[in-house]
Short mmCIF file of C-alpha atoms and ligand atoms in Angstrom, two decimals:
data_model
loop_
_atom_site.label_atom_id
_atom_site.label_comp_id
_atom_site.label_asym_id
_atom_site.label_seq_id
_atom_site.Cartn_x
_atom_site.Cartn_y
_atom_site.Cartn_z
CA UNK A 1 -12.00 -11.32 24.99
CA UNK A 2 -14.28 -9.80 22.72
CA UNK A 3 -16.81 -11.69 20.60
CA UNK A 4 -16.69 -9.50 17.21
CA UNK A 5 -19.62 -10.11 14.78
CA UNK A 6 -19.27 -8.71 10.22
CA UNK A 7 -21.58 -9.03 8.39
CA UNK A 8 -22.73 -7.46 4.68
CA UNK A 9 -25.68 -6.16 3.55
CA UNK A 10 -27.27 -4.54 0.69
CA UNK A 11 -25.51 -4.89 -2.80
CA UNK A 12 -22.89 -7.35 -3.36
CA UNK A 13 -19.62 -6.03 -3.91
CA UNK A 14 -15.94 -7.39 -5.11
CA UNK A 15 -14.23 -7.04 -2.01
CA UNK A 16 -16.76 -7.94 0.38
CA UNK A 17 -15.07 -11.37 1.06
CA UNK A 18 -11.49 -9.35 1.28
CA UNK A 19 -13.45 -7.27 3.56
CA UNK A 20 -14.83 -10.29 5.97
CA UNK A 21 -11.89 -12.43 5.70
CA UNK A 22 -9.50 -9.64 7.16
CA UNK A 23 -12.49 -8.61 10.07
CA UNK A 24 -12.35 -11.99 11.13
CA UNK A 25 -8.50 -13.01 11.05
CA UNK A 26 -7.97 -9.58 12.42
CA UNK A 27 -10.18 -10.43 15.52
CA UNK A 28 -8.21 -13.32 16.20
CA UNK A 29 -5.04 -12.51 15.44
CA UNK A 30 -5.96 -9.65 18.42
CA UNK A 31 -7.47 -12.47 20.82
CA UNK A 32 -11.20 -11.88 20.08
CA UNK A 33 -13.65 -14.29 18.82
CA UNK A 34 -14.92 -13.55 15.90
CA UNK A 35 -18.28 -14.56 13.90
CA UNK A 36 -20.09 -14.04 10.37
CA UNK A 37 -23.91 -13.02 10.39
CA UNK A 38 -25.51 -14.48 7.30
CA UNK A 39 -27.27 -12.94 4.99
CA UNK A 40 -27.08 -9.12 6.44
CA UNK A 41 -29.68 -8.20 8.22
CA UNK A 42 -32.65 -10.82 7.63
CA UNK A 43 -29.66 -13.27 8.98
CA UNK A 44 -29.40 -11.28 12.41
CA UNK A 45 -33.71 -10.68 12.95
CA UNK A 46 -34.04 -14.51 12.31
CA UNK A 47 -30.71 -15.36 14.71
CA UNK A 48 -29.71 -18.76 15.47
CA UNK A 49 -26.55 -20.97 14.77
CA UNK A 50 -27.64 -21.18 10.99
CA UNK A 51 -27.31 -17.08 10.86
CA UNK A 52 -24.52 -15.49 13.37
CA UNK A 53 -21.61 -18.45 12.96
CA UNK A 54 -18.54 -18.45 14.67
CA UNK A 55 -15.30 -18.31 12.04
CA UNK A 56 -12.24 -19.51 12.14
CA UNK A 57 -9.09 -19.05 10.66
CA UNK A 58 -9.01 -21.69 7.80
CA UNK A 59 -12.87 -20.63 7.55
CA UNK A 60 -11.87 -17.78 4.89
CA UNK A 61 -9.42 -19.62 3.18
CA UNK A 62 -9.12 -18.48 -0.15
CA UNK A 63 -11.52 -15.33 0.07
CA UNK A 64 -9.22 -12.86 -0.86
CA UNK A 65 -9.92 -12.54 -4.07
CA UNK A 66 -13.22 -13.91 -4.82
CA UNK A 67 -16.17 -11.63 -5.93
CA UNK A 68 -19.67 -11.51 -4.49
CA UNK A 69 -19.66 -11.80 -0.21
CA UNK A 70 -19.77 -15.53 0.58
CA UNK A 71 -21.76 -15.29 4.23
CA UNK A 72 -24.81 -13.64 1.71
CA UNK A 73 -26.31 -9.99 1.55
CA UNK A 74 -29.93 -9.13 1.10
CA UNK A 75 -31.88 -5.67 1.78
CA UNK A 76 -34.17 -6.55 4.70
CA UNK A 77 -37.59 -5.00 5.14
CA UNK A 78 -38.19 -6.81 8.88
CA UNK A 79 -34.38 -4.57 10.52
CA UNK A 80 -36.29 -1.07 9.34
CA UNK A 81 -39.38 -1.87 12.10
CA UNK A 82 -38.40 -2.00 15.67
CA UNK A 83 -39.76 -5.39 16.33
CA UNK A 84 -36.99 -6.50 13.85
CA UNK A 85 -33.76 -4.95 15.42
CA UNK A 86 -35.53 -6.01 18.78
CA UNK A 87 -35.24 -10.18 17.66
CA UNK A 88 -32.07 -8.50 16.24
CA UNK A 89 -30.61 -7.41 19.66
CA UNK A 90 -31.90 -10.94 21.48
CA UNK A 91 -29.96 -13.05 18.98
CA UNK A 92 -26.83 -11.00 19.19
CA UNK A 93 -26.95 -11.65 23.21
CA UNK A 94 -27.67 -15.09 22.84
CA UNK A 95 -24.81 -15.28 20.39
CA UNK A 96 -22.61 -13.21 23.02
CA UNK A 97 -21.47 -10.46 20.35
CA UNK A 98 -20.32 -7.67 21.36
CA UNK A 99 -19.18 -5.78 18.51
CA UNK A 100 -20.66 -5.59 15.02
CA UNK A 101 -18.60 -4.53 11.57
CA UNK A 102 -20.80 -4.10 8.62
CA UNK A 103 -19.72 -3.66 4.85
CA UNK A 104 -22.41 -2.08 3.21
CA UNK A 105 -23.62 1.07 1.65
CA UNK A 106 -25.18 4.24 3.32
CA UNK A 107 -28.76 2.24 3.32
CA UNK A 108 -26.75 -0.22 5.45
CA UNK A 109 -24.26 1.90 7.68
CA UNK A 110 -27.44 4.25 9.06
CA UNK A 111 -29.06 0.64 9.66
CA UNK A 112 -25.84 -0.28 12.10
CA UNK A 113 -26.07 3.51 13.78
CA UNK A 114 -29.59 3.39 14.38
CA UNK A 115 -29.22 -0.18 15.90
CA UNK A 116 -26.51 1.06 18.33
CA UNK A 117 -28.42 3.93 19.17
CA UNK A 118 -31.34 2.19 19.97
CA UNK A 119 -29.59 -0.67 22.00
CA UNK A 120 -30.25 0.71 25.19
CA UNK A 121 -33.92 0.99 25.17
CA UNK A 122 -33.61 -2.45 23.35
CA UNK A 123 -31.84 -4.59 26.07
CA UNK A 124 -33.63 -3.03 28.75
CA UNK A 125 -37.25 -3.75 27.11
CA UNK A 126 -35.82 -7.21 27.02
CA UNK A 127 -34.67 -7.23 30.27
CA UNK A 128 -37.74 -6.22 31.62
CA UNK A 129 -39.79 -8.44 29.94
CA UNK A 130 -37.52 -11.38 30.96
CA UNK A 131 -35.98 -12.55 27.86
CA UNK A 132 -32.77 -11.86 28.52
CA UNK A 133 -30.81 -12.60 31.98
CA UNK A 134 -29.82 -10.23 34.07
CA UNK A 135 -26.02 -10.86 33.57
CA UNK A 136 -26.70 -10.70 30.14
CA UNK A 137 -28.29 -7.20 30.42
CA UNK A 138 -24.80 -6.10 32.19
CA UNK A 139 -22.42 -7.54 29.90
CA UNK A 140 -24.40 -6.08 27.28
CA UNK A 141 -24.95 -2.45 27.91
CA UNK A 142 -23.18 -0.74 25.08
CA UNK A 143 -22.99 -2.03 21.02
CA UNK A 144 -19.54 -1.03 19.46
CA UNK A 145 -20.59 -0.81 15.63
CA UNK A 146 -18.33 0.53 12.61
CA UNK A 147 -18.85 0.69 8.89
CA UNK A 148 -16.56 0.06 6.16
CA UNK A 149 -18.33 1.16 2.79
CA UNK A 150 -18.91 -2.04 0.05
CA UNK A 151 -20.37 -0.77 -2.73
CA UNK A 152 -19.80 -0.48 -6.49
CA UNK A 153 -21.05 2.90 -6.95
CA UNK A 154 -18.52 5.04 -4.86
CA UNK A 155 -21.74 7.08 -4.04
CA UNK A 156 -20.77 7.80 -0.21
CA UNK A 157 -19.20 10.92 1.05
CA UNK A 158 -16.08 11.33 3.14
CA UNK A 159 -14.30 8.40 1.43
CA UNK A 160 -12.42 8.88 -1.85
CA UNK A 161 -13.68 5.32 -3.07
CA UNK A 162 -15.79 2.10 -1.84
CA UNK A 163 -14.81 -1.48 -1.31
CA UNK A 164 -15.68 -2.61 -5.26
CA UNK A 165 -15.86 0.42 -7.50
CA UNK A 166 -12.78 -0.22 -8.99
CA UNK A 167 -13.33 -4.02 -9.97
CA UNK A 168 -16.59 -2.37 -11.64
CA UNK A 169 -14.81 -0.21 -13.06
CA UNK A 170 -12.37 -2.53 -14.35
CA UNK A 171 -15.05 -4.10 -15.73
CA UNK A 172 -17.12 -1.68 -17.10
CA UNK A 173 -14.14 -1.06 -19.28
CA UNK A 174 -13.42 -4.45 -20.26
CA UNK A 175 -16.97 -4.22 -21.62
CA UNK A 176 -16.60 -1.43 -23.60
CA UNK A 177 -13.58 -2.06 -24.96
CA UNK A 178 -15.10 -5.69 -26.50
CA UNK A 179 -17.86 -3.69 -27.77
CA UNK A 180 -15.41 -1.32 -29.24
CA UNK A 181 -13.63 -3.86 -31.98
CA UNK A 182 -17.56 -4.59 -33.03
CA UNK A 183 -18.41 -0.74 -33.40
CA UNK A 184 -15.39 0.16 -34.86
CA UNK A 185 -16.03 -2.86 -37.84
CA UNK A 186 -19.17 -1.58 -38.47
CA UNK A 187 -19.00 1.51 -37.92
CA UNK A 188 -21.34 2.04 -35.09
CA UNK A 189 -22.53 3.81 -32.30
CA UNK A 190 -23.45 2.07 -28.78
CA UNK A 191 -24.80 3.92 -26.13
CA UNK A 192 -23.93 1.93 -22.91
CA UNK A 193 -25.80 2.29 -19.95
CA UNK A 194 -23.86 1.49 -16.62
CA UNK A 195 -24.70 1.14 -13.09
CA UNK A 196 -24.26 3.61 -10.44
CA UNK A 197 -27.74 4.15 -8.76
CA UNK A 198 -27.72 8.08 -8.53
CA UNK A 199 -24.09 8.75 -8.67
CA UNK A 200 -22.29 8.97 -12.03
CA UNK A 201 -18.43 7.94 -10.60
CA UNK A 202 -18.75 5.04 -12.56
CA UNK A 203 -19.64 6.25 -16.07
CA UNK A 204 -17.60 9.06 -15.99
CA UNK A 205 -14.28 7.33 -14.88
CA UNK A 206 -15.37 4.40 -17.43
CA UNK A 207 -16.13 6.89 -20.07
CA UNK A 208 -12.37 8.80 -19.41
CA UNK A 209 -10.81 5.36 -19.23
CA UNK A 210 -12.42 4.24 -22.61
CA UNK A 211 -12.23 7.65 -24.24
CA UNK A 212 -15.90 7.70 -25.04
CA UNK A 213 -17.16 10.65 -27.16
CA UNK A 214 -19.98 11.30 -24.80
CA UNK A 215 -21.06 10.83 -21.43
CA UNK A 216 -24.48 11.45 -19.57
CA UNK A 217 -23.96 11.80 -15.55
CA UNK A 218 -26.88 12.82 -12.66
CA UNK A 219 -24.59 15.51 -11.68
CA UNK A 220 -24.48 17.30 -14.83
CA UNK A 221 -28.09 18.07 -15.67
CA UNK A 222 -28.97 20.13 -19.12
CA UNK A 223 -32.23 20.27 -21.30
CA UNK A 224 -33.12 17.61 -23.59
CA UNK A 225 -31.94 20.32 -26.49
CA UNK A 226 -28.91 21.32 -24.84
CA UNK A 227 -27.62 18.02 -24.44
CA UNK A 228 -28.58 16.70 -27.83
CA UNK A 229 -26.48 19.78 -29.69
CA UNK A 230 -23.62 19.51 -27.74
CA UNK A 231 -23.78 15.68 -28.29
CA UNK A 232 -24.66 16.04 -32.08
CA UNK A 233 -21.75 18.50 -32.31
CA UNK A 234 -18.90 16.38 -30.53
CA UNK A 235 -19.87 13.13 -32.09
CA UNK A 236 -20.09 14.72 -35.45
CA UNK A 237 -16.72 16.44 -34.78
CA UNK A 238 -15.32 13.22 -33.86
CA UNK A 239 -16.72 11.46 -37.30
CA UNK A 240 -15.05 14.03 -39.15
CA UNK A 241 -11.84 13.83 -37.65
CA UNK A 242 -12.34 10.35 -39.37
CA UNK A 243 -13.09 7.89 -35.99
CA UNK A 244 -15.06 5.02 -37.10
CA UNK A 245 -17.01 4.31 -33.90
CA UNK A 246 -19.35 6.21 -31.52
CA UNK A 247 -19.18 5.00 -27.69
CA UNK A 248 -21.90 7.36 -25.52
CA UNK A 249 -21.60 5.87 -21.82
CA UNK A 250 -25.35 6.64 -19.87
CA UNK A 251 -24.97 6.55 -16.09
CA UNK A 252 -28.44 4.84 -15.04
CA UNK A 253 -29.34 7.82 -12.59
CA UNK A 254 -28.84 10.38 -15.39
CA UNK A 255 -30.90 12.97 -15.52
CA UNK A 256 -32.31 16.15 -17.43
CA UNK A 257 -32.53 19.48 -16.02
CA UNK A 258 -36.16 18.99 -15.52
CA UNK A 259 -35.31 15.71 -13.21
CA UNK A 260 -36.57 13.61 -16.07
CA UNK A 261 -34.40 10.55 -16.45
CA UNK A 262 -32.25 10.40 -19.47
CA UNK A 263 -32.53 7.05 -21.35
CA UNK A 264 -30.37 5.16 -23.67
CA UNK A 265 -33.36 5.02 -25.99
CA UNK A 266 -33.64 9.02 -26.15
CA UNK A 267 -29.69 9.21 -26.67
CA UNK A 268 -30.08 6.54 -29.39
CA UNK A 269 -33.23 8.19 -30.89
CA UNK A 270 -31.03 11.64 -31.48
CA UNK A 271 -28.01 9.86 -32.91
CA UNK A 272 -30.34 8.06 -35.58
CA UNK A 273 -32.41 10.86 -36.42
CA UNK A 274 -29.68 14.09 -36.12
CA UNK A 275 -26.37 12.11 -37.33
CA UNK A 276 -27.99 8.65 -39.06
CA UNK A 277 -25.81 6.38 -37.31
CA UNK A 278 -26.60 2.94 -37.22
CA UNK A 279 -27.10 2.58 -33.37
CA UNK A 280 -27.35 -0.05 -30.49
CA UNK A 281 -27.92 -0.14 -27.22
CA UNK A 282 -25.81 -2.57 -24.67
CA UNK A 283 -27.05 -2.28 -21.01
CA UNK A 284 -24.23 -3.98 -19.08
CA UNK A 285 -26.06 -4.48 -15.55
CA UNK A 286 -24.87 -7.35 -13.33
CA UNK A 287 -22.32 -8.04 -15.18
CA UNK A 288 -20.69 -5.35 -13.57
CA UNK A 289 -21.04 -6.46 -10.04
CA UNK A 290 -19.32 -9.92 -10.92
CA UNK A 291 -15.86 -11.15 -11.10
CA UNK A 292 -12.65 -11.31 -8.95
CA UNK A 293 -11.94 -8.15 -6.60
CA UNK A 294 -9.03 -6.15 -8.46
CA UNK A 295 -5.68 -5.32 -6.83
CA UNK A 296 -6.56 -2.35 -5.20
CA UNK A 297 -9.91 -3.31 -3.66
CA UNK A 298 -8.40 -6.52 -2.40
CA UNK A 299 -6.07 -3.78 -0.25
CA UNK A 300 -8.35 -1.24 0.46
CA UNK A 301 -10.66 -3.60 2.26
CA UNK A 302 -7.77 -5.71 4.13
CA UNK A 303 -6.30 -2.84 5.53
CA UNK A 304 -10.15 -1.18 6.35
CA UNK A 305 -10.92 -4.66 8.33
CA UNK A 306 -7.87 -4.48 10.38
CA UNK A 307 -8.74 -0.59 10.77
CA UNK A 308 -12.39 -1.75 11.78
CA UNK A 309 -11.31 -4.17 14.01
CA UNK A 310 -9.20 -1.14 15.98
CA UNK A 311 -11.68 1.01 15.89
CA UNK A 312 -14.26 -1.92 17.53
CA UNK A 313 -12.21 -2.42 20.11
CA UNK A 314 -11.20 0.75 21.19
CA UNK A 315 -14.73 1.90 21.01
CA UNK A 316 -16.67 3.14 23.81
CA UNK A 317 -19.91 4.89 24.75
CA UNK A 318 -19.05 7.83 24.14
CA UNK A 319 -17.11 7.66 20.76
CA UNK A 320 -19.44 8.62 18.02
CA UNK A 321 -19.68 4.89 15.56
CA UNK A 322 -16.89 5.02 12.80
CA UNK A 323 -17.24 4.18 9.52
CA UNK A 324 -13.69 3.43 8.12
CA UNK A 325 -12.91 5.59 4.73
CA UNK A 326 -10.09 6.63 2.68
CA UNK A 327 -8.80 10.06 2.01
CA UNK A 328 -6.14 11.02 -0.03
CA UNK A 329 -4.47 7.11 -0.13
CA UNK A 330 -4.59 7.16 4.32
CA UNK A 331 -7.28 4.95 5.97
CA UNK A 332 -8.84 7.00 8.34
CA UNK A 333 -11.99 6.80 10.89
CA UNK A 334 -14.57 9.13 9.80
CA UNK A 335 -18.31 9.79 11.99
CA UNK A 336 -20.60 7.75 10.48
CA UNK A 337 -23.93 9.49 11.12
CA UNK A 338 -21.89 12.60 9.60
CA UNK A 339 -21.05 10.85 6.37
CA UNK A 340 -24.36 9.22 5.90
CA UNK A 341 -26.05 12.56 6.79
CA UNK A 342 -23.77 14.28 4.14
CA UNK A 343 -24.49 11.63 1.54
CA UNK A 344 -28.25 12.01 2.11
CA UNK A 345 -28.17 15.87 1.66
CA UNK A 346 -26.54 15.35 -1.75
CA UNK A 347 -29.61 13.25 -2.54
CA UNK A 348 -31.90 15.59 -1.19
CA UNK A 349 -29.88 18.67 -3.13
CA UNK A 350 -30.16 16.91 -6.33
CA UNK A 351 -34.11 16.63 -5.81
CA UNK A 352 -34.30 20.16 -5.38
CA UNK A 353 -32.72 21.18 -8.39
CA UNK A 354 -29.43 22.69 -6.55
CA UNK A 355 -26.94 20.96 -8.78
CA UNK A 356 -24.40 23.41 -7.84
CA UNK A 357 -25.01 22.56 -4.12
CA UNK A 358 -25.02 18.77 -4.55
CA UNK A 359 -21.54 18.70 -6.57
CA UNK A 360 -20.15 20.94 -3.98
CA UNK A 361 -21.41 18.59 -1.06
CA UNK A 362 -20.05 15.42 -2.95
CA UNK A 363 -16.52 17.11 -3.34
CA UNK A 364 -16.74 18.42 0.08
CA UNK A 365 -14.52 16.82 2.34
CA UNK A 366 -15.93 16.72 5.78
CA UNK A 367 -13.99 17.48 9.26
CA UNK A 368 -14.07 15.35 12.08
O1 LIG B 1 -25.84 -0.25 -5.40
C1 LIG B 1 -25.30 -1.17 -6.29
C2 LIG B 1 -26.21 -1.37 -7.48
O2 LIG B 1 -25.61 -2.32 -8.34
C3 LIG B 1 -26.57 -0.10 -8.24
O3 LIG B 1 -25.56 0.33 -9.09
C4 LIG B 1 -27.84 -0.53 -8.94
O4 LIG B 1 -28.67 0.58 -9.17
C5 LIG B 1 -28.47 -1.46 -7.95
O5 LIG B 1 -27.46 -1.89 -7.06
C6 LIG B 1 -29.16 -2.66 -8.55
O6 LIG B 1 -29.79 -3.34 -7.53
P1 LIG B 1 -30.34 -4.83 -7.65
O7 LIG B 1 -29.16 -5.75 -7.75
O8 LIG B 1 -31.11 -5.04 -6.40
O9 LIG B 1 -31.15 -4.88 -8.91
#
């Protein structure tokens, strides 16, 4: 038997609960024992039975479809020092886990490889300073980890989407289309700024899905001039054409091609001054995070917990940690330090003013 530990951490997700209940009916349905760490990882630093809980069955009755991750998420300070993963690694003995699934983004997964990496020097500084029992150093030599990606954004490479970008998605354009029977009556423009961190999946599927006239992305830098012709030009265009209603959709990492943000303030600023519109701003934030897990997250993270509970169990020392993606519609095991690494360099790319380079990186598919 196996005692298999999920937890989530970092930004809430819809899906996250689809995500946990299928990890832990998974783990029993294959004999295992399985357990929830509380509120990511502050929950497994501060340990006890308040934080790593065994689960049953009946436990995730009903989480299917519910938004938000029930067993809490946070972004802990206290796991990024090694003192913290050390009361980390204790609690997880004394709890008797052996295997740990976490549903988070890359912040999160390169948390979980880090941990594993580290969990031989850990155990054996507790060992040696007596905390934990002999027998407990045996049985514990090795950490199985694996990631599945939660996150709204779809901002990590090697997977085609994360567990939750579509229900914001599907929200984002439930949004827009309310505000677009207002600006359409008036005859308005709203530039709508929508979450995403530094990746611009979400406003530019949300801007195809809602036919917006114009939308700003990190990926797809240009000079405050450039962008505020074309813009002028399109939205004027459209006017003409006879549409009664402006809809610009701002991704809240875009940026200029001086690495200045671009703000829904500047974009309303131009369409007031250049075309007169009458123009408001509608920043949808949480909202977006909130609400029932659509359809095909509700899938995508059942059949990635049963995935992660395979690839937990048929880890060993030697197998790099997975993180569970999905390419082209198959659920598949990807390296997780290789997609986290890959995810960074787009980051890094972008910094350095190699747009080119970071929008081939994202695309890139990588090869295990
Ligand atoms: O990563 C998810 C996300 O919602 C981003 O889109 C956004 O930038 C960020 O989290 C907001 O974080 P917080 O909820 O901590 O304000």
């Amino acid at each position: 038997t196996k005692n298999i530990a999920v937890m989530t951490s970092g930004g809430d997700a819809p899906g996250m609960n689809a995500n946990v209940r299928a990890i832990i009916r998974a783990a029993i349905y294959k004999g295992c024992k399985a357990f929830a760490v509380y509120e990511g990882y502050s929950g497994l630093v501060k340990g006890g039975p308040q934080y790593i809980r065994e689960m049953h069955w009946n436990d995730v009755r009903g989480w299917l479809a519910e938004g938000g991750t029930n067993i809490g998420t946070a972004r802990c300070m206290e796991f990024k020092e090694r003192w913290g993963r050390l009361a980390a690694c204790k609690n997880m003995i004394e709890a008797g886990i052996d295997a740990l699934v976490v549903c988070g983004g890359d912040g999160s997964l390169t948390g979980a490889d880090l941990f594993r990496a580290e969990w031989p020097s850990l155990i054996a500084e507790l060992h040696e300073k007596g905390e934990i029992t002999s027998q407990q150093y045996e049985n514990h030599k090795h950490l199985n980890i694996c990631g599945t990606v939660g996150s709204i954004d779809n901002d990590m490479s090697s997977t085609d989407a994360t567990i939750g970008c579509y229900s914001s998605l599907a929200r984002i354009c439930e949004a827009i289309d309310y505000i677009d029977a207002t600006a359409n009556s008036h005859q308005r423009a709203f530039v709508i700024e929508v979450m995403g961190r530094h990746c611009g999946w979400l406003a530019l599927m949300a801007g195809i899905a809602t036919s917006a006239d114009y939308i700003f992305i990190p990926e797809k830098p240009s000079s405050r001039k450039d962008w505020s012709d074309h813009m002028c030009q399109i939205v004027a265009a459209h006017r003409a054409r006879g549409k009664r209603k402006t809809i610009v959709v701002v991704a809240e990492g875009a940026i200029a091609s001086d690495l200045t943000p671009i703000t829904c303030e500047d974009v309303r600023d131009v369409l007031v001054e250049r075309l007169k519109l009458d123009t408001r701003i509608t920043t949808l934030g949480h909202v977006q995070r909130g609400g029932n897990a659509v359809a095909y997250d509700r899938l995508l993270a059942t059949m990635q917990g049963v995935a992660a509970v395979d690839a937990v169990l048929e880890g060993t020392p030697e197998t790099p940690s997975p993180m569970i993606a999905v390419v082209e519609n198959k659920i598949v095991r990807k390296p997780l330090v290789e997609a986290v690494k890959l995810t960074k360099s787009v980051a890094e790319a972008i910094n350095a003013k190699d747009f080119a380079k970071a929008i081939s990186l994202r695309d890139s598919e990588f090869v295990e």
